[in-house]
Amino acid sequence: MLQNSRILQTSPQPFNAPPHTSAPSPSSFQLLPTTPHFPILKQQCRLSRRELTIYSNSCLLLLLGDGSRARAEDDVTNSDQQGENLTNTLSCTERKPTKQVFFDISVDREPVGRVTIELYGDDVPAGVERFSKIISGAAGISYRRKEFVKIMPNYVQHGGLRSYGVDAELANKTGSNLAAENLVEEWERMYEKCPGTKNVAGSVSIIVRDPSKPPPKFKLVARLGKLEIDQEEVGTDPNGTEFVIATKDSPELDTSSLVIGRVVEGIEVVQKISQVKTVQENTSSPYFKVAKLIGDKRAVVAERGFNRPYSKVVVTNCGVIQ
């Protein structure tokens, strides 16, 4: 035990350190800059509450300035759009007439007066050309001795020309086309250009489309021993020769007619036409509603007779003034 205790006694001298062979590599902490500018940078980042408040208010003012500038740009854009819409509205309401035409009207062979109309040839050239050619007779056929076929509370409607029979033959002799394709394109352009009600009181327009026309009916047809699906058109498209004169604002006409002019003289004659007694319509009948829904031709024929005048309202003479 004593020997073991003597063996366990340690020398009072410390252990010798290992010999220094190479310089240790500098650690990441030793790479920190020790220049006198580093503590100055740290000191500069320390801001007081007063300085932070000033800086934050300045940034807020800058942000608000950018927002107001953006709002100002939006206001300028909106004002430009409103100015463009106002220009379009003025161009639609203040149109320049290019020529005048007239109609002499009679009711049951009794003359009631003359209606003078100004036409907008610069805005709707295709519609005015079609209308003026028929009035002058240059199309081979005219509105003379043709009747008004419908009298509504807001407008009166003339029957125009037929796309078949004698009217079509006379028009074909002069090379006139009674189709309304170019008139529909002109209607689409004016419908998008002019906002609001187009058919105001006193306006004259030609009917170029029928928005209430039902879709074609599909039916099976036997041809050469085979069954084929065929389409049957219900009703006919307008040919662009029927015209209406509005006695009151008539927004219901905007989807079907192209405004080509306005009445400048003889509006009292149009009022006399609107007072003629007509056939009472029966569109509220459930039988008519069902027939109209299924595309029954009898409903189409019956609808043509609604609001038809009992008296003959005829154009006795018409022509171009200038």
Short mmCIF file of C-alpha atoms in Angstrom, two decimals:
data_model
loop_
_atom_site.label_atom_id
_atom_site.label_comp_id
_atom_site.label_asym_id
_atom_site.label_seq_id
_atom_site.Cartn_x
_atom_site.Cartn_y
_atom_site.Cartn_z
CA MET A 1 0.00 0.00 0.00
CA LEU A 2 2.86 2.40 0.83
CA GLN A 3 4.61 1.54 -2.36
CA ASN A 4 1.50 2.21 -4.31
CA SER A 5 1.10 5.52 -2.53
CA ARG A 6 4.61 6.52 -3.40
CA ILE A 7 4.01 5.56 -6.99
CA LEU A 8 0.86 7.71 -7.11
CA GLN A 9 2.69 10.79 -5.85
CA THR A 10 3.04 13.32 -8.63
CA SER A 11 5.90 15.59 -9.30
CA PRO A 12 5.45 19.17 -8.26
CA GLN A 13 6.74 20.33 -11.65
CA PRO A 14 4.09 20.77 -14.40
CA PHE A 15 3.95 18.73 -17.57
CA ASN A 16 6.10 19.97 -20.38
CA ALA A 17 4.04 21.58 -23.21
CA PRO A 18 4.32 19.98 -26.66
CA PRO A 19 6.84 21.63 -28.92
CA HIS A 20 5.41 24.41 -31.22
CA THR A 21 5.82 23.17 -34.77
CA SER A 22 3.61 25.60 -36.85
CA ALA A 23 1.47 28.69 -36.31
CA PRO A 24 -2.21 27.89 -35.84
CA SER A 25 -4.61 29.05 -38.59
CA PRO A 26 -6.50 32.13 -37.65
CA SER A 27 -10.10 31.45 -36.60
CA SER A 28 -13.18 33.20 -37.95
CA PHE A 29 -13.30 35.43 -34.91
CA GLN A 30 -9.76 36.63 -35.55
CA LEU A 31 -10.85 37.76 -39.09
CA LEU A 32 -13.16 40.46 -37.73
CA PRO A 33 -11.97 43.96 -38.62
CA THR A 34 -10.03 45.60 -35.84
CA THR A 35 -9.81 48.99 -37.52
CA PRO A 36 -10.96 51.99 -35.53
CA HIS A 37 -13.84 52.56 -38.06
CA PHE A 38 -15.88 49.50 -36.96
CA PRO A 39 -16.96 50.84 -33.55
CA ILE A 40 -17.75 54.16 -35.23
CA LEU A 41 -20.13 52.35 -37.70
CA LYS A 42 -21.84 50.60 -34.83
CA GLN A 43 -22.20 53.89 -33.05
CA GLN A 44 -23.72 55.53 -36.14
CA CYS A 45 -26.45 52.82 -36.33
CA ARG A 46 -27.66 53.73 -32.88
CA LEU A 47 -30.51 56.24 -33.39
CA SER A 48 -32.53 58.03 -30.81
CA ARG A 49 -36.31 57.86 -30.64
CA ARG A 50 -36.56 61.41 -31.95
CA GLU A 51 -34.45 60.60 -34.98
CA LEU A 52 -36.42 57.42 -35.68
CA THR A 53 -39.68 59.38 -35.50
CA ILE A 54 -38.38 61.98 -37.95
CA TYR A 55 -37.14 59.33 -40.38
CA SER A 56 -40.38 57.30 -40.21
CA ASN A 57 -42.51 60.41 -40.81
CA SER A 58 -40.35 61.31 -43.80
CA CYS A 59 -40.79 57.82 -45.29
CA LEU A 60 -44.54 58.00 -44.68
CA LEU A 61 -44.75 61.34 -46.48
CA LEU A 62 -42.86 59.86 -49.43
CA LEU A 63 -45.25 56.91 -49.61
CA LEU A 64 -48.28 59.19 -49.41
CA GLY A 65 -46.81 61.33 -52.16
CA ASP A 66 -46.44 58.30 -54.41
CA GLY A 67 -50.02 57.24 -53.66
CA SER A 68 -51.41 60.70 -54.43
CA ARG A 69 -49.42 60.78 -57.64
CA ALA A 70 -50.88 57.40 -58.66
CA ARG A 71 -54.38 58.63 -57.80
CA ALA A 72 -53.76 61.77 -59.84
CA GLU A 73 -52.74 59.64 -62.82
CA ASP A 74 -55.88 57.52 -62.40
CA ASP A 75 -58.00 60.68 -62.25
CA VAL A 76 -56.39 61.95 -65.45
CA THR A 77 -57.09 58.62 -67.17
CA ASN A 78 -60.71 58.60 -65.98
CA SER A 79 -61.19 62.20 -67.09
CA ASP A 80 -59.81 61.33 -70.52
CA GLN A 81 -62.24 58.42 -70.80
CA GLN A 82 -65.14 60.62 -69.69
CA GLY A 83 -64.10 63.24 -72.22
CA GLU A 84 -64.05 60.60 -74.96
CA ASN A 85 -67.50 59.34 -73.95
CA LEU A 86 -68.80 62.90 -73.89
CA THR A 87 -67.37 63.48 -77.36
CA ASN A 88 -69.10 60.33 -78.64
CA THR A 89 -72.37 61.42 -77.01
CA LEU A 90 -72.18 64.86 -78.58
CA SER A 91 -71.36 63.34 -81.97
CA CYS A 92 -74.44 61.10 -81.67
CA THR A 93 -76.86 63.83 -80.56
CA GLU A 94 -75.55 66.69 -82.70
CA ARG A 95 -75.30 65.12 -86.13
CA LYS A 96 -74.96 67.15 -89.28
CA PRO A 97 -77.71 66.53 -91.87
CA THR A 98 -76.66 66.01 -95.48
CA LYS A 99 -80.02 65.94 -97.30
CA GLN A 100 -83.78 66.25 -96.80
CA VAL A 101 -86.62 64.02 -97.97
CA PHE A 102 -90.41 64.23 -97.65
CA PHE A 103 -93.50 62.03 -97.36
CA ASP A 104 -97.07 63.04 -98.21
CA ILE A 105 -99.48 61.03 -96.04
CA SER A 106 -103.17 60.23 -96.39
CA VAL A 107 -105.57 58.41 -94.06
CA ASP A 108 -108.46 56.69 -95.84
CA ARG A 109 -107.62 58.73 -98.96
CA GLU A 110 -107.82 62.00 -97.02
CA PRO A 111 -104.53 64.00 -97.10
CA VAL A 112 -103.26 64.80 -93.62
CA GLY A 113 -100.04 66.63 -94.48
CA ARG A 114 -96.33 66.34 -95.30
CA VAL A 115 -93.47 65.02 -93.17
CA THR A 116 -89.98 66.41 -93.84
CA ILE A 117 -86.96 64.42 -92.66
CA GLU A 118 -83.25 65.28 -92.38
CA LEU A 119 -80.83 62.41 -93.08
CA TYR A 120 -77.39 61.82 -91.53
CA GLY A 121 -75.39 60.80 -94.58
CA ASP A 122 -71.96 61.26 -92.96
CA ASP A 123 -72.69 59.07 -89.92
CA VAL A 124 -74.72 56.25 -91.52
CA PRO A 125 -73.92 56.37 -95.26
CA ALA A 126 -75.20 52.88 -96.12
CA GLY A 127 -78.56 53.37 -94.43
CA VAL A 128 -79.08 56.86 -95.88
CA GLU A 129 -78.16 55.68 -99.37
CA ARG A 130 -80.64 52.80 -99.20
CA PHE A 131 -83.41 55.03 -97.82
CA SER A 132 -82.90 57.92 -100.24
CA LYS A 133 -82.70 55.63 -103.29
CA ILE A 134 -86.07 54.08 -102.44
CA ILE A 135 -87.65 57.48 -101.78
CA SER A 136 -86.39 58.95 -105.05
CA GLY A 137 -87.26 55.81 -107.05
CA ALA A 138 -83.65 55.23 -108.14
CA ALA A 139 -83.86 51.70 -106.71
CA GLY A 140 -86.54 50.80 -109.27
CA ILE A 141 -89.22 50.80 -106.58
CA SER A 142 -90.54 53.46 -104.22
CA TYR A 143 -92.53 53.96 -101.01
CA ARG A 144 -95.40 55.46 -103.03
CA ARG A 145 -98.74 53.78 -102.37
CA LYS A 146 -97.20 51.72 -99.56
CA GLU A 147 -98.93 51.51 -96.18
CA PHE A 148 -98.06 51.96 -92.53
CA VAL A 149 -98.62 48.52 -91.03
CA LYS A 150 -98.16 49.04 -87.28
CA ILE A 151 -99.06 51.83 -84.86
CA MET A 152 -97.58 51.50 -81.38
CA PRO A 153 -97.84 53.88 -78.40
CA ASN A 154 -94.26 55.13 -78.98
CA TYR A 155 -93.82 54.88 -82.75
CA VAL A 156 -95.43 54.22 -86.15
CA GLN A 157 -94.02 51.66 -88.58
CA HIS A 158 -94.12 51.56 -92.37
CA GLY A 159 -94.32 48.18 -94.13
CA GLY A 160 -91.48 48.88 -96.57
CA LEU A 161 -90.92 46.74 -99.67
CA ARG A 162 -91.33 43.02 -100.20
CA SER A 163 -88.34 40.78 -100.88
CA TYR A 164 -90.44 38.76 -103.32
CA GLY A 165 -93.01 39.37 -106.02
CA VAL A 166 -93.31 42.59 -108.01
CA ASP A 167 -91.18 44.67 -105.61
CA ALA A 168 -88.24 42.29 -105.84
CA GLU A 169 -88.55 42.07 -109.66
CA LEU A 170 -88.54 45.86 -110.07
CA ALA A 171 -85.56 46.17 -107.73
CA ASN A 172 -83.62 43.48 -109.59
CA LYS A 173 -84.08 45.31 -112.90
CA THR A 174 -82.01 48.23 -111.58
CA GLY A 175 -79.49 45.98 -109.81
CA SER A 176 -80.65 46.97 -106.34
CA ASN A 177 -80.06 44.52 -103.53
CA LEU A 178 -82.71 44.31 -100.83
CA ALA A 179 -80.43 42.43 -98.42
CA ALA A 180 -79.49 44.09 -95.14
CA GLU A 181 -76.02 42.68 -94.39
CA ASN A 182 -74.14 45.98 -94.65
CA LEU A 183 -76.91 47.71 -92.69
CA VAL A 184 -76.46 45.27 -89.80
CA GLU A 185 -72.74 46.04 -89.70
CA GLU A 186 -73.50 49.77 -89.62
CA TRP A 187 -76.04 49.22 -86.85
CA GLU A 188 -73.45 47.33 -84.76
CA ARG A 189 -70.95 50.16 -85.15
CA MET A 190 -73.44 52.86 -84.14
CA TYR A 191 -74.85 50.76 -81.30
CA GLU A 192 -71.40 50.56 -79.68
CA LYS A 193 -70.50 54.17 -80.45
CA CYS A 194 -73.63 55.92 -79.17
CA PRO A 195 -74.65 55.20 -75.55
CA GLY A 196 -78.15 55.67 -74.19
CA THR A 197 -81.41 55.74 -76.13
CA LYS A 198 -80.90 56.07 -79.88
CA ASN A 199 -84.55 56.25 -80.99
CA VAL A 200 -85.61 59.47 -79.29
CA ALA A 201 -88.83 61.32 -80.09
CA GLY A 202 -88.86 62.48 -83.71
CA SER A 203 -86.11 60.14 -84.91
CA VAL A 204 -86.44 58.09 -88.10
CA SER A 205 -84.83 54.65 -88.35
CA ILE A 206 -84.88 51.60 -90.62
CA ILE A 207 -85.38 48.10 -89.24
CA VAL A 208 -82.33 45.94 -89.99
CA ARG A 209 -82.74 42.95 -87.65
CA ASP A 210 -85.31 41.06 -85.59
CA PRO A 211 -83.99 40.22 -82.09
CA SER A 212 -87.22 38.36 -81.20
CA LYS A 213 -86.96 35.94 -84.10
CA PRO A 214 -87.06 32.36 -82.76
CA PRO A 215 -84.23 29.94 -83.63
CA PRO A 216 -84.73 27.56 -86.57
CA LYS A 217 -86.67 24.35 -85.98
CA PHE A 218 -84.99 20.99 -86.54
CA LYS A 219 -87.00 18.28 -88.28
CA LEU A 220 -86.41 14.89 -89.93
CA VAL A 221 -86.79 14.81 -93.71
CA ALA A 222 -86.71 11.71 -95.94
CA ARG A 223 -84.42 12.21 -98.95
CA LEU A 224 -83.45 9.42 -101.35
CA GLY A 225 -84.52 6.78 -98.87
CA LYS A 226 -82.50 8.34 -96.00
CA LEU A 227 -83.54 10.40 -93.01
CA GLU A 228 -81.76 13.72 -92.74
CA ILE A 229 -81.98 16.54 -90.22
CA ASP A 230 -83.14 19.78 -91.80
CA GLN A 231 -83.61 23.30 -90.43
CA GLU A 232 -86.81 25.22 -90.95
CA GLU A 233 -86.63 28.99 -90.55
CA VAL A 234 -89.47 30.48 -88.51
CA GLY A 235 -90.27 33.94 -89.85
CA THR A 236 -88.10 36.04 -92.13
CA ASP A 237 -85.35 38.58 -91.52
CA PRO A 238 -86.13 42.24 -92.33
CA ASN A 239 -84.75 43.50 -95.64
CA GLY A 240 -83.85 46.99 -94.44
CA THR A 241 -86.72 48.81 -96.20
CA GLU A 242 -89.17 49.06 -93.28
CA PHE A 243 -88.83 52.30 -91.34
CA VAL A 244 -90.25 53.70 -88.11
CA ILE A 245 -90.89 57.23 -86.85
CA ALA A 246 -90.71 57.61 -83.07
CA THR A 247 -93.42 59.73 -81.45
CA LYS A 248 -91.80 59.27 -78.02
CA ASP A 249 -88.47 57.97 -76.78
CA SER A 250 -88.41 54.32 -77.85
CA PRO A 251 -85.47 52.37 -76.35
CA GLU A 252 -87.19 49.12 -77.38
CA LEU A 253 -86.25 49.95 -80.99
CA ASP A 254 -82.52 50.29 -80.31
CA THR A 255 -81.87 46.55 -80.67
CA SER A 256 -83.50 46.30 -84.10
CA SER A 257 -83.35 49.62 -85.98
CA LEU A 258 -80.68 51.97 -87.33
CA VAL A 259 -81.32 55.69 -86.81
CA ILE A 260 -80.78 57.55 -90.10
CA GLY A 261 -82.47 60.93 -89.52
CA ARG A 262 -85.08 62.99 -87.69
CA VAL A 263 -88.32 64.81 -88.43
CA VAL A 264 -87.85 68.57 -88.85
CA GLU A 265 -91.35 69.44 -90.12
CA GLY A 266 -94.70 67.71 -89.87
CA ILE A 267 -94.41 66.01 -86.47
CA GLU A 268 -98.12 66.82 -86.00
CA VAL A 269 -98.83 64.62 -89.03
CA VAL A 270 -97.04 61.73 -87.30
CA GLN A 271 -99.16 62.38 -84.20
CA LYS A 272 -102.33 62.09 -86.33
CA ILE A 273 -101.12 58.72 -87.62
CA SER A 274 -100.51 57.50 -84.06
CA GLN A 275 -104.14 58.29 -83.14
CA VAL A 276 -105.62 55.92 -85.74
CA LYS A 277 -107.45 52.97 -84.18
CA THR A 278 -105.66 49.61 -84.39
CA VAL A 279 -106.26 45.89 -83.86
CA GLN A 280 -105.90 45.04 -80.19
CA GLU A 281 -103.04 42.67 -79.52
CA ASN A 282 -103.59 39.39 -77.68
CA THR A 283 -100.07 38.46 -76.65
CA SER A 284 -101.20 37.74 -73.07
CA SER A 285 -103.27 34.74 -74.20
CA PRO A 286 -101.78 31.43 -72.98
CA TYR A 287 -102.57 29.81 -76.34
CA PHE A 288 -100.57 32.48 -78.17
CA LYS A 289 -97.66 32.11 -75.73
CA VAL A 290 -97.47 28.35 -76.26
CA ALA A 291 -97.74 28.70 -80.05
CA LYS A 292 -95.02 31.36 -80.03
CA LEU A 293 -92.80 29.18 -77.84
CA ILE A 294 -92.98 26.14 -80.10
CA GLY A 295 -92.56 28.23 -83.26
CA ASP A 296 -96.04 27.75 -84.67
CA LYS A 297 -96.42 29.71 -87.91
CA ARG A 298 -99.97 30.69 -86.99
CA ALA A 299 -98.61 32.66 -84.05
CA VAL A 300 -96.27 34.54 -86.39
CA VAL A 301 -99.16 35.38 -88.74
CA ALA A 302 -101.36 36.46 -85.84
CA GLU A 303 -98.61 38.65 -84.42
CA ARG A 304 -98.33 40.52 -87.71
CA GLY A 305 -101.97 41.57 -87.36
CA PHE A 306 -101.57 43.03 -83.87
CA ASN A 307 -101.56 46.86 -83.69
CA ARG A 308 -102.43 47.08 -87.38
CA PRO A 309 -104.49 50.20 -88.24
CA TYR A 310 -108.11 49.73 -89.27
CA SER A 311 -107.78 52.70 -91.66
CA LYS A 312 -105.42 52.78 -94.64
CA VAL A 313 -102.47 55.04 -93.84
CA VAL A 314 -100.65 55.43 -97.18
CA VAL A 315 -97.65 57.36 -98.52
CA THR A 316 -99.18 59.14 -101.52
CA ASN A 317 -95.95 60.82 -102.66
CA CYS A 318 -92.29 61.00 -101.61
CA GLY A 319 -89.04 62.40 -102.89
CA VAL A 320 -85.69 64.07 -102.16
CA ILE A 321 -85.66 67.83 -101.47
CA GLN A 322 -81.88 68.39 -101.48
#
